[in-house]
Amino acid sequence: MNEVRFGQAINKALADAMTADPSVIVLGEDVARPGGPFGVTRGLLDRFGPERVRDTPISEAAIVGASVGAAMTGLRPVVEIMFMDFVTLTMDALVNQAAKARFMFGGQLSVPMVVRMPHGGGINAGPQHSQCLEAWLAHVPGLKVVCPATVADAYGLTRAAIADDDPVIVVENKALYAAKGDLPDTAAATPIGRARTARAGRDATIVSYGAMVPVALAAAADLGRDGVDAEVIDLRSLQPWDEPAVLASLARTHRLVIAHEAVEAFGVGAEIAARMSDVGFDELDGPIVRVGAPFMPPPFAKTLEDWFRPDAAKIVAAVKRTMA
Amino acid sequence: MSHTLAPFATDRLLELYRGMRLVREAEERLSALFAEGEIPGFIHLSIGQEAVPVGVASVLDEADTLASNHRGHGHAIAKGLDLDRFFLELLGKQDGYCRGRGGSMHVADMKLGMLGANGIVGAGLPIAVGSALAHKIRGTGHIAVVFFGDGALAEGVLHESMNLAQLWSLPVLFVCENNGWSEFTEGARQLTTDPQRMAAAYGMKATKVDGNDVIAVAGAAREAVATVRAGKGPCLLECVTRRVRGHFEGDPQKYRDAGDVAAATRDDPLARCESQLIADGISQADIEAVKTATAARVDAAVAKARAGPPPSPADTLADVYSPPREVAT
Ligand SMILES: Cc1ncc(C[n+]2csc(CCOP(=O)(O)OP(=O)(O)O)c2C)c(N)n1
Ligand SMILES: [Mg+2]
């Protein structure tokens, strides 16, 4: 067991995958010689050489498009998009090419590629460097989307994404890169599509993912002091998401709050709420309450960003509302 | 730019003629089937442009990969795709290349390196660049080719792709089918530059040929492919050709001079090839025999396609994702 940072766990996952499979390559802006804008790919160039670890020009559309062609021709590319906000420039390659190729060509092939992209605020990076756009991608049939919250899952979901035969988006919250946690020497892949119970509880379920999981745990601790025993479910995968696990938790607690950093409207929480109000209707003893950012671009100034990002107090208030 | 059918081995020329005749025959039949309402959606024909895919594909290996575009029937047929499965797909049948999920703009055959026609203008370029990257890293010795129209020259991803290909010296051949039109607008009203100057800007080797002269296309493609295959970096091959039909079938072409259509029709790559074959001593009867055999081949494919069962929705959901696999670490 080693204590490592979240970013280092991803680095180890990349290195282990590259060691295990020569068809895995890593490419992106500043990922090779500089070691990545957030240092996640540090050392890979030295270990695996310039053929497999490539600094690319600032050409998001071409590098993701090229990853589709490379995946069709026997490689397993792992691309880094420096900020998730830049996914806008890759949308044709992701949505019209990668996501559809298998279906559209009658199941002739798979497109095994991974696109890593940091999302989220907390570093005052402003409206074009802080967004959480994962709902866009989760809305596209053919794409998978995962979002780790812990060091173990940063490793495990990255390994699973690379091993997966379909295009997988790994959403990494910037605020988590420096977080520390234990990574077993024999760390394993985390199966895509399976949630984790981050805290067991009987009174209310808080479903969350990514950097909101520790916030939800803090909210649960606060609620505990008020005698409310909240369960926290870490989704880990957003597409597919673990509907049975969420339903099972709801069936125990009968109250549901969904919390994410992305804007609340039309988000991942909306999908979960809609499904639970259908398949979980009989279990509900209160309204399903969502906690998300207000419907606006992420602001820059510290006071504004702090207000914009959901915090534990908002989750506590949401749980109290569904229990009222 | 070469305008003459240069001396060429007659048997090879006859092979190229057969290839062009097959594309022409297939598309004329598609035109008729479309008019009769047997083909759903819409189709873009490459009638009058057959020398480009046939000339280029004649110097490719089976394992070379190819990315195509919306006007891609010729690319697919020239790459050697099975005509039965091609027609089955265009008629939207279960046994088509894509099980009726793709249609005209998405014909693909991974076994023959045909990475797919594409409904998005310019989208084939980065796919071919990535395929070339895979060839290079895996040391396959194969190359990637992408066909695109003059309209794609104005897409941003074309710049990114050509820059990346040259920067990384990738084994990719860019083939621009410059037919002077993008949908309903002339090239001159869309682009402030031209493919040759664009290639020069990237330091990329480029050639321009008469795209209706199949010998010129095959000759230029052979040279370009040799360069690319030798690891000397990408090449651009610009083939100047003409669109005979509308942008899609059913396009009344009100935006286009009758004279432009007539000129395009007169400059027929098949007629030019026939004249050269006759001059080389091939008899008219031999040419007729090719036509008859090709028509029979297409007849058979059309009959099979018509008789093929339609796809059922039942199995389509299964292919949105790959089958689950045990993840080993
Ligand atoms: C990204 C994108 N924009 C627009 C279209 C609509 N469209 C389809 S074909 C076409 C014209 C393409 O012209 P060109 O590349 O010269 O090919 P040609 O049709 O002449 O063979 C357009 C605008 C599209 N399919 N994709
Ligand atoms: Mg054109």
XYZ file of C-alpha atoms and ligand atoms in Angstrom:
680
model
C 0.000 0.000 0.000
C 1.372 3.397 -0.978
C 0.094 6.862 -0.343
C 0.056 8.672 -3.685
C -1.636 11.656 -5.199
C -4.634 11.349 -7.522
C -2.587 12.552 -10.526
C 0.175 10.069 -9.749
C -2.362 7.263 -9.681
C -3.446 8.163 -13.210
C 0.200 8.323 -14.207
C 0.770 4.826 -12.828
C -2.332 3.565 -14.635
C -1.021 4.948 -17.920
C 2.423 3.473 -17.333
C 1.066 0.070 -16.310
C -1.250 -0.027 -19.334
C 1.605 0.932 -21.661
C 3.798 -1.748 -20.147
C 1.087 -4.380 -20.487
C 0.062 -3.502 -24.018
C 2.358 -2.082 -26.712
C -0.625 -0.790 -28.666
C -1.341 1.855 -26.006
C -0.032 5.310 -26.927
C -0.390 8.662 -25.166
C -0.810 11.940 -27.000
C -1.847 15.485 -26.282
C -0.678 19.030 -25.862
C 2.444 19.233 -23.670
C 2.058 15.658 -22.432
C 5.469 14.318 -23.452
C 8.464 16.531 -22.778
C 6.712 18.908 -20.362
C 4.962 15.957 -18.639
C 1.457 17.376 -18.952
C -0.018 20.702 -17.916
C -1.023 19.102 -14.598
C 1.984 16.779 -14.511
C -0.113 13.649 -15.005
C 2.013 12.226 -17.835
C 5.377 13.044 -16.249
C 8.091 10.497 -16.982
C 6.161 8.561 -19.625
C 8.298 9.919 -22.466
C 11.482 8.682 -20.812
C 10.003 5.274 -20.135
C 8.179 4.628 -23.389
C 9.866 6.854 -25.959
C 8.750 9.451 -28.471
C 6.878 7.066 -30.771
C 4.357 6.209 -28.059
C 4.297 9.417 -26.038
C 3.659 12.417 -28.252
C 3.419 16.139 -27.834
C 0.856 17.327 -30.356
C 0.243 20.701 -31.904
C -2.777 22.635 -30.586
C -5.142 20.727 -32.843
C -7.845 19.184 -30.693
C -10.065 18.231 -33.631
C -7.242 16.482 -35.462
C -5.745 14.671 -32.500
C -9.050 13.220 -31.389
C -9.980 12.493 -35.018
C -6.592 10.860 -35.514
C -7.179 8.779 -32.407
C -10.310 7.402 -34.045
C -8.316 6.418 -37.141
C -5.508 4.986 -35.004
C -8.000 2.963 -32.946
C -9.494 1.617 -36.182
C -5.996 0.554 -37.237
C -4.896 -1.405 -34.196
C -3.769 1.107 -31.559
C -5.332 2.084 -28.242
C -4.734 5.815 -28.065
C -5.099 7.778 -24.848
C -5.544 11.470 -25.600
C -5.387 14.293 -23.118
C -7.561 17.355 -23.706
C -5.978 20.015 -21.531
C -9.267 21.404 -20.171
C -12.676 19.833 -20.659
C -13.850 23.196 -21.980
C -11.858 22.441 -25.161
C -13.955 19.358 -25.863
C -16.069 21.683 -28.015
C -13.315 21.499 -30.643
C -13.350 17.689 -30.675
C -17.068 17.104 -30.899
C -17.211 15.835 -34.471
C -14.545 13.232 -33.825
C -16.197 12.134 -30.583
C -19.871 12.343 -31.454
C -20.057 11.635 -35.186
C -17.055 9.356 -35.571
C -15.873 7.544 -32.419
C -19.293 7.074 -30.844
C -21.028 5.864 -33.982
C -18.448 3.816 -35.847
C -19.322 0.476 -34.315
C -23.059 0.868 -34.726
C -22.972 2.676 -38.061
C -20.677 0.109 -39.685
C -22.834 -2.799 -38.601
C -20.701 -3.958 -35.677
C -17.630 -4.561 -37.845
C -15.253 -2.924 -35.407
C -14.674 -1.316 -32.054
C -13.010 2.026 -31.415
C -10.879 1.491 -28.304
C -9.759 4.985 -27.377
C -9.644 7.055 -24.231
C -9.959 10.806 -23.933
C -8.904 12.241 -20.584
C -10.138 15.695 -19.721
C -9.982 17.732 -16.512
C -13.164 19.532 -15.507
C -14.331 21.646 -12.628
C -13.476 24.802 -10.770
C -11.642 25.667 -7.614
C -8.609 27.236 -9.262
C -10.276 30.476 -10.397
C -9.653 29.605 -14.027
C -12.766 31.411 -15.218
C -15.639 30.678 -17.580
C -13.638 28.844 -20.307
C -11.425 26.695 -18.074
C -13.752 25.445 -15.347
C -16.838 23.873 -16.887
C -18.299 20.453 -16.126
C -19.690 19.328 -19.480
C -19.943 15.585 -18.829
C -23.717 15.511 -19.401
C -23.146 16.393 -23.071
C -21.012 13.307 -23.515
C -23.181 11.020 -21.409
C -26.019 11.959 -23.773
C -24.279 10.407 -26.785
C -25.023 6.740 -27.522
C -21.715 4.955 -28.081
C -19.611 6.921 -25.607
C -18.816 5.851 -22.060
C -18.045 8.417 -19.373
C -16.311 7.816 -16.057
C -15.351 10.249 -13.298
C -13.163 9.026 -10.427
C -13.425 10.476 -6.927
C -10.656 8.556 -5.171
C -7.027 7.708 -5.752
C -7.878 4.032 -6.136
C -10.490 4.808 -8.780
C -8.238 7.319 -10.541
C -6.026 4.295 -11.148
C -8.763 1.728 -11.578
C -11.053 3.643 -13.906
C -8.153 4.754 -16.080
C -7.034 1.144 -16.445
C -10.593 0.032 -17.183
C -11.046 2.815 -19.734
C -7.896 1.831 -21.602
C -8.828 -1.846 -21.526
C -12.350 -1.099 -22.731
C -13.070 -1.702 -26.403
C -15.232 1.406 -26.776
C -14.428 5.118 -26.624
C -14.284 6.146 -22.975
C -14.103 9.689 -21.636
C -12.241 9.930 -18.342
C -13.313 13.104 -16.587
C -10.762 14.172 -13.978
C -11.573 16.912 -11.517
C -8.698 19.399 -11.361
C -9.303 20.012 -7.671
C -8.547 16.328 -6.992
C -5.140 16.052 -8.717
C -3.266 16.826 -5.513
C -5.519 14.753 -3.247
C -3.719 11.920 -1.461
C -4.928 8.403 -0.941
C -3.848 4.809 -0.695
C -3.031 2.854 -3.792
C -2.417 -0.849 -3.222
C 0.634 -2.306 -4.988
C -1.743 -4.709 -6.651
C -4.193 -1.996 -7.693
C -6.789 -3.308 -10.114
C -9.150 -1.948 -12.730
C -12.441 -0.558 -11.461
C -15.290 -2.053 -13.487
C -17.057 0.589 -15.562
C -20.707 1.001 -14.629
C -20.470 0.051 -10.995
C -21.033 2.551 -8.174
C -19.415 2.450 -4.746
C -20.933 3.092 -1.363
C -18.675 5.787 0.053
C -20.599 5.906 3.344
C -23.409 3.680 4.488
C -26.456 5.292 6.080
C -30.158 4.692 6.707
C -31.964 8.034 6.462
C -31.179 9.555 3.043
C -29.128 8.777 -0.060
C -26.743 11.324 -1.555
C -25.610 10.315 -5.049
C -22.527 12.078 -6.320
C -19.357 11.705 -8.368
C -15.895 13.185 -8.774
C -14.875 16.028 -6.513
C -18.379 16.314 -5.070
C -17.969 12.955 -3.318
C -15.722 14.346 -0.565
C -18.113 17.309 -0.283
C -21.043 14.905 0.067
C -19.111 13.010 2.746
C -18.519 16.257 4.618
C -22.246 16.999 4.350
C -23.030 13.525 5.676
C -20.729 14.132 8.655
C -22.542 17.414 9.364
C -25.914 15.687 9.056
C -24.711 13.010 11.457
C -24.245 15.665 14.130
C -27.914 16.521 13.615
C -28.903 12.870 13.949
C -29.414 12.228 10.222
C -27.617 9.142 8.926
C -26.900 9.781 5.236
C -25.648 7.234 2.719
C -23.220 8.501 0.055
C -23.064 6.742 -3.299
C -20.072 7.481 -5.511
C -21.268 6.795 -9.050
C -17.766 6.414 -10.564
C -19.332 5.840 -14.014
C -21.834 8.267 -15.518
C -22.456 6.374 -18.744
C -23.403 3.682 -18.070
C -24.421 4.548 -14.499
C -25.283 2.037 -11.832
C -29.065 2.283 -11.687
C -29.493 -0.871 -9.578
C -27.113 0.449 -6.910
C -28.894 3.789 -6.677
C -32.288 2.108 -6.584
C -31.130 -0.301 -3.884
C -29.916 2.579 -1.749
C -33.151 4.497 -2.301
C -35.070 1.392 -1.266
C -33.204 1.502 2.062
C -33.393 5.248 2.745
C -36.476 6.377 0.791
C -34.946 9.849 0.288
C -32.722 10.936 -2.591
C -30.415 13.885 -3.214
C -28.138 14.086 -6.235
C -25.189 16.446 -6.047
C -22.765 17.485 -8.768
C -20.553 20.406 -9.613
C -22.046 20.790 -13.097
C -24.926 23.189 -13.539
C -28.094 21.656 -12.179
C -30.344 22.066 -15.228
C -30.385 19.229 -17.804
C -27.531 17.462 -16.043
C -26.572 13.981 -14.883
C -28.757 14.591 -11.828
C -31.773 15.202 -14.031
C -31.384 11.777 -15.634
C -30.997 10.002 -12.303
C -33.955 11.892 -10.827
C -36.109 11.025 -13.821
C -35.255 7.329 -13.634
C -35.753 7.127 -9.870
C -39.092 8.918 -10.064
C -40.095 6.128 -12.452
C -38.544 2.852 -11.283
C -38.169 4.084 -7.702
C -41.559 5.764 -7.386
C -42.865 3.424 -4.711
C -39.750 3.911 -2.582
C -39.872 7.698 -2.405
C -40.970 9.349 0.837
C -39.937 12.836 -0.278
C -39.047 14.846 -3.352
C -35.847 14.033 -5.232
C -33.659 17.086 -4.755
C -30.765 18.082 -6.983
C -27.761 20.106 -5.947
C -25.739 21.665 -8.748
C -24.230 24.928 -9.831
C -26.601 27.741 -10.769
C -27.431 28.052 -14.465
C -24.607 30.354 -15.475
C -21.010 30.152 -16.710
C -18.415 29.548 -13.977
C -17.250 32.943 -12.744
C -13.639 33.910 -12.089
C -13.312 35.945 -8.875
C -12.792 33.896 -5.745
C -15.904 35.187 -3.995
C -17.990 34.422 -7.081
C -16.522 30.982 -7.761
C -16.856 29.953 -4.106
C -20.506 30.935 -4.244
C -21.005 29.204 -7.617
C -19.639 25.798 -6.628
C -21.981 23.613 -4.576
C -20.733 23.052 -1.034
C -21.589 20.824 1.909
C -24.086 23.343 3.302
C -26.134 23.174 0.111
C -26.184 19.389 0.260
C -27.182 19.469 3.925
C -30.025 21.835 3.073
C -31.152 19.570 0.225
C -31.204 16.501 2.475
C -33.176 18.395 5.086
C -35.627 19.501 2.425
C -36.322 15.965 1.223
C -36.729 14.827 4.827
C -39.083 17.638 5.784
C -0.910 19.146 -65.513
C -1.074 16.305 -67.989
C -3.879 16.229 -70.550
C -2.977 13.242 -72.676
C -3.376 9.546 -72.128
C 0.288 8.685 -71.967
C 1.543 5.292 -73.226
C 0.548 2.605 -70.769
C 0.447 -1.173 -70.888
C -2.777 -2.064 -72.670
C -3.761 -4.871 -70.338
C -3.384 -2.547 -67.350
C -5.436 0.093 -69.090
C -8.148 -2.453 -69.780
C -8.105 -3.312 -66.059
C -8.578 0.347 -65.177
C -11.369 0.570 -67.715
C -13.109 -2.405 -66.115
C -12.818 -0.723 -62.747
C -14.290 2.538 -63.998
C -17.031 0.738 -65.886
C -18.045 -1.077 -62.697
C -18.330 2.176 -60.736
C -20.260 3.827 -63.587
C -22.618 0.914 -64.047
C -23.260 0.646 -60.310
C -24.021 4.354 -59.997
C -26.240 4.494 -63.064
C -28.209 1.655 -61.550
C -28.343 3.482 -58.213
C -29.666 6.534 -60.026
C -32.473 4.474 -61.540
C -33.250 2.711 -58.259
C -33.332 6.044 -56.477
C -35.717 7.494 -59.062
C -37.978 4.500 -58.497
C -37.967 5.083 -54.763
C -36.079 1.905 -53.930
C -33.261 3.702 -52.125
C -34.143 5.537 -48.920
C -32.506 8.838 -47.983
C -30.248 10.550 -50.466
C -27.241 9.577 -52.571
C -24.322 11.490 -54.091
C -23.044 10.064 -57.366
C -19.505 10.341 -58.703
C -20.420 9.855 -62.347
C -17.703 11.510 -64.437
C -15.147 11.266 -61.609
C -14.430 7.510 -61.762
C -10.836 7.889 -62.942
C -9.809 9.254 -59.535
C -10.740 6.374 -57.205
C -9.944 3.727 -59.797
C -6.581 5.262 -60.722
C -5.548 5.719 -57.099
C -6.805 2.349 -55.851
C -4.938 0.608 -58.681
C -1.658 1.359 -56.900
C -2.803 0.529 -53.361
C -2.346 -2.728 -51.472
C -5.315 -4.489 -49.974
C -4.120 -3.700 -46.447
C -3.662 0.008 -47.093
C -6.392 1.920 -45.307
C -8.760 4.372 -46.909
C -11.025 7.087 -45.518
C -13.732 8.326 -47.813
C -16.424 10.991 -47.924
C -20.077 11.497 -48.825
C -19.394 10.892 -52.534
C -17.770 7.583 -51.794
C -19.291 4.822 -53.934
C -16.308 4.879 -56.294
C -13.824 4.729 -53.416
C -15.530 1.668 -51.951
C -15.929 -0.211 -55.214
C -12.406 0.621 -56.383
C -11.009 -0.637 -53.056
C -12.560 -3.971 -53.917
C -15.630 -4.078 -51.704
C -18.141 -6.797 -52.394
C -20.770 -5.481 -54.797
C -23.568 -7.562 -53.304
C -23.077 -6.267 -49.789
C -22.633 -2.761 -51.199
C -26.029 -2.830 -52.933
C -27.639 -4.552 -49.967
C -26.489 -1.664 -47.791
C -27.677 1.019 -50.167
C -31.102 -0.554 -50.255
C -31.099 -0.689 -46.454
C -30.987 -4.473 -46.031
C -29.919 -6.732 -43.189
C -26.985 -8.295 -45.045
C -25.542 -5.001 -46.216
C -22.088 -3.873 -45.108
C -23.567 -1.951 -42.184
C -26.682 -4.086 -41.656
C -28.764 -1.255 -43.018
C -27.652 1.200 -40.346
C -25.369 3.325 -42.474
C -26.468 3.542 -46.074
C -24.694 5.305 -48.922
C -22.659 7.674 -46.746
C -21.296 5.029 -44.376
C -20.211 2.031 -46.424
C -17.188 0.447 -44.737
C -15.249 -2.809 -44.814
C -12.629 -3.175 -42.114
C -11.256 -6.360 -43.718
C -10.289 -4.320 -46.781
C -9.073 -1.301 -44.824
C -12.064 0.716 -45.965
C -12.535 2.898 -42.874
C -15.811 4.240 -44.099
C -17.515 6.771 -46.272
C -18.344 9.794 -44.147
C -21.251 12.174 -43.908
C -19.165 14.949 -42.377
C -17.149 17.055 -44.811
C -13.459 16.893 -43.893
C -13.880 14.248 -41.182
C -11.961 11.602 -43.110
C -8.719 13.575 -42.992
C -7.846 13.168 -39.295
C -9.049 9.563 -39.413
C -6.593 8.810 -42.225
C -3.841 10.681 -40.384
C -4.462 8.551 -37.286
C -4.570 5.399 -39.354
C -1.223 6.390 -40.860
C 0.125 6.986 -37.348
C -0.915 3.449 -36.442
C 0.783 2.077 -39.572
C 3.950 3.925 -38.630
C 4.013 2.930 -34.959
C 3.061 -0.668 -35.667
C 5.497 -0.867 -38.572
C 2.924 -2.395 -40.897
C 4.494 -0.960 -44.051
C 1.032 0.070 -45.178
C -0.222 3.551 -45.896
C -3.458 5.463 -45.408
C -5.295 7.353 -48.131
C -8.061 9.902 -47.794
C -10.357 11.145 -50.544
C -11.978 14.536 -50.056
C -13.621 17.180 -52.199
C -12.580 20.752 -52.857
C -15.257 21.813 -50.374
C -13.277 20.206 -47.531
C -10.390 22.596 -48.229
C -12.220 25.259 -46.235
C -12.694 23.043 -43.149
C -10.423 23.836 -40.200
C -9.661 20.200 -39.453
C -8.057 19.872 -42.895
C -5.401 22.354 -41.850
C -4.837 20.572 -38.557
C -4.589 17.219 -40.314
C -2.193 18.275 -43.053
C 0.010 20.071 -40.559
C 0.093 17.046 -38.255
C 0.788 14.611 -41.099
C 3.718 16.658 -42.353
C 5.015 17.423 -38.853
C 5.119 13.717 -37.980
C 6.048 12.614 -41.494
C 3.181 10.142 -41.604
C 2.470 7.677 -44.428
C -0.718 9.265 -45.693
C -1.807 10.269 -49.182
C -4.284 13.145 -49.407
C -6.372 12.921 -52.570
C -8.368 16.037 -53.385
C -11.124 15.446 -55.906
C -11.451 18.978 -57.181
C -14.706 19.022 -59.130
C -15.222 22.754 -58.812
C -18.434 22.517 -56.815
C -19.424 22.132 -53.182
C -23.096 21.448 -53.110
C -24.604 24.446 -54.909
C -21.644 26.837 -54.764
C -18.581 27.097 -57.022
C -15.136 26.632 -55.500
C -14.112 30.114 -56.597
C -16.654 31.586 -54.201
C -15.341 29.551 -51.267
C -11.575 29.548 -51.189
C -8.979 32.275 -51.381
C -6.193 29.799 -52.093
C -5.822 26.434 -53.826
C -4.649 22.951 -52.868
C -1.189 23.356 -54.370
C -0.476 26.523 -52.445
C -1.916 24.985 -49.307
C 0.383 21.966 -49.591
C 3.327 24.279 -50.214
C 2.493 26.109 -46.994
C 2.979 22.857 -45.056
C 6.093 21.926 -47.023
C 4.163 18.958 -48.376
C 4.885 17.377 -51.742
C 1.971 17.924 -54.091
C 0.968 17.050 -57.650
C -1.903 18.180 -59.811
C -3.305 15.924 -62.507
C -6.139 15.794 -64.970
C -8.485 13.713 -62.854
C -10.433 12.516 -65.877
C -7.322 10.901 -67.375
C -7.085 7.576 -65.613
C -3.533 6.979 -66.812
C -2.409 10.324 -65.462
C -4.122 9.623 -62.132
C -2.657 6.132 -61.844
C 0.799 7.400 -62.814
C 0.779 10.298 -60.359
C -0.692 8.093 -57.647
C 2.009 5.470 -58.184
C 4.701 8.070 -57.697
C 3.025 9.618 -54.671
C 2.316 6.243 -53.063
C 5.932 5.197 -53.582
C 7.086 8.330 -51.767
C 4.619 7.860 -48.942
C 5.342 4.157 -48.581
C 9.070 4.813 -48.496
C 8.526 6.824 -45.313
C 9.316 10.141 -46.978
C 6.219 11.810 -45.586
C 2.744 12.588 -46.829
C 1.782 13.751 -50.326
C -1.157 15.625 -51.746
C -2.584 14.529 -55.071
C -5.019 17.000 -56.580
C -7.219 15.500 -59.263
C -9.089 18.062 -61.333
C -12.385 16.553 -62.369
C -15.992 17.467 -63.027
C -19.278 16.644 -61.381
C -21.724 15.433 -64.027
C -24.766 14.894 -61.839
C -26.324 17.175 -59.259
C -24.965 17.360 -55.732
C -27.376 14.560 -54.886
C -29.826 12.654 -56.997
C -32.934 14.726 -57.513
C -30.974 18.003 -57.434
C -32.463 20.119 -60.256
C -29.184 22.123 -60.445
C -30.937 25.426 -61.067
C -27.794 27.152 -59.833
C -25.670 25.719 -62.628
C -25.231 26.677 -66.330
C -26.428 24.091 -68.802
C -23.070 24.604 -70.543
C -21.165 23.515 -67.430
C -23.116 20.275 -67.214
C -22.652 19.639 -70.947
C -18.911 20.236 -70.722
C -18.669 17.899 -67.745
C -20.607 15.240 -69.624
C -18.405 15.560 -72.720
C -15.168 15.228 -70.709
C -15.960 11.626 -69.873
C -13.083 9.616 -68.393
C -14.583 6.363 -69.664
C -14.957 7.652 -73.227
C -11.395 8.922 -73.137
C -10.173 5.563 -71.895
C -12.155 3.748 -74.608
C -10.547 5.874 -77.340
C -7.126 5.046 -75.979
C -7.959 1.340 -75.828
C -9.123 1.406 -79.462
C -5.932 3.241 -80.413
C -3.988 0.517 -78.597
C -5.671 -2.134 -80.701
C -8.474 -3.284 -78.417
C -11.601 -3.990 -80.469
C -14.973 -2.344 -79.975
C -16.313 -5.854 -79.406
C -13.915 -6.311 -76.475
C -15.137 -3.069 -74.969
C -18.748 -4.120 -75.453
C -17.936 -7.412 -73.766
C -16.666 -5.529 -70.700
C -19.870 -3.491 -70.645
C -22.071 -6.569 -70.930
C -20.210 -8.466 -68.235
C -20.282 -5.470 -65.894
C -23.994 -4.926 -66.421
C -24.632 -8.589 -65.646
C -22.568 -8.328 -62.458
C -24.540 -5.283 -61.328
C -27.851 -6.931 -62.311
C -27.011 -9.834 -60.036
C -26.134 -7.525 -57.138
C -29.325 -5.522 -57.563
C -31.443 -8.676 -57.696
C -29.832 -9.936 -54.483
C -30.282 -6.590 -52.793
C -33.945 -6.402 -53.733
C -34.551 -9.903 -52.416
C -32.605 -9.303 -49.185
C -34.539 -9.143 -45.918
C -34.861 -5.772 -44.193
C -32.994 -5.354 -40.915
C -34.938 -5.924 -37.722
C -34.666 -3.460 -34.824
C -34.081 -6.379 -32.461
C -30.301 -6.654 -32.893
C -29.412 -3.016 -33.426
C -29.151 -2.001 -29.775
C -26.522 -4.658 -29.236
C -23.987 -2.849 -31.429
C -24.079 0.548 -29.752
C -21.290 -0.805 -27.536
C -18.863 -3.690 -27.918
C -19.646 -6.955 -26.163
C -18.438 -6.937 -22.547
C -15.017 -8.424 -21.993
C -13.198 -9.475 -18.849
C -10.821 -6.672 -17.931
C -7.368 -7.978 -17.152
C -4.796 -5.852 -15.384
C -19.323 19.459 -41.819
C -20.318 19.461 -42.913
N -20.785 20.622 -43.408
C -21.671 20.630 -44.413
C -22.149 19.456 -44.929
C -23.181 19.455 -46.050
N -22.490 19.062 -47.302
C -22.486 17.789 -47.730
S -21.557 17.595 -49.084
C -21.177 19.216 -49.151
C -20.311 19.761 -50.250
C -18.997 19.117 -50.283
O -18.289 19.542 -51.394
P -16.957 18.832 -51.786
O -16.140 18.586 -50.576
O -16.317 19.642 -52.870
O -17.397 17.417 -52.340
P -18.267 17.088 -53.609
O -19.676 17.040 -53.148
O -18.019 18.143 -54.628
O -17.796 15.757 -54.056
C -21.761 19.900 -48.096
C -21.632 21.354 -47.863
C -21.667 18.260 -44.371
N -22.102 17.075 -44.775
N -20.727 18.287 -43.403
Mg -16.469 19.484 -54.902
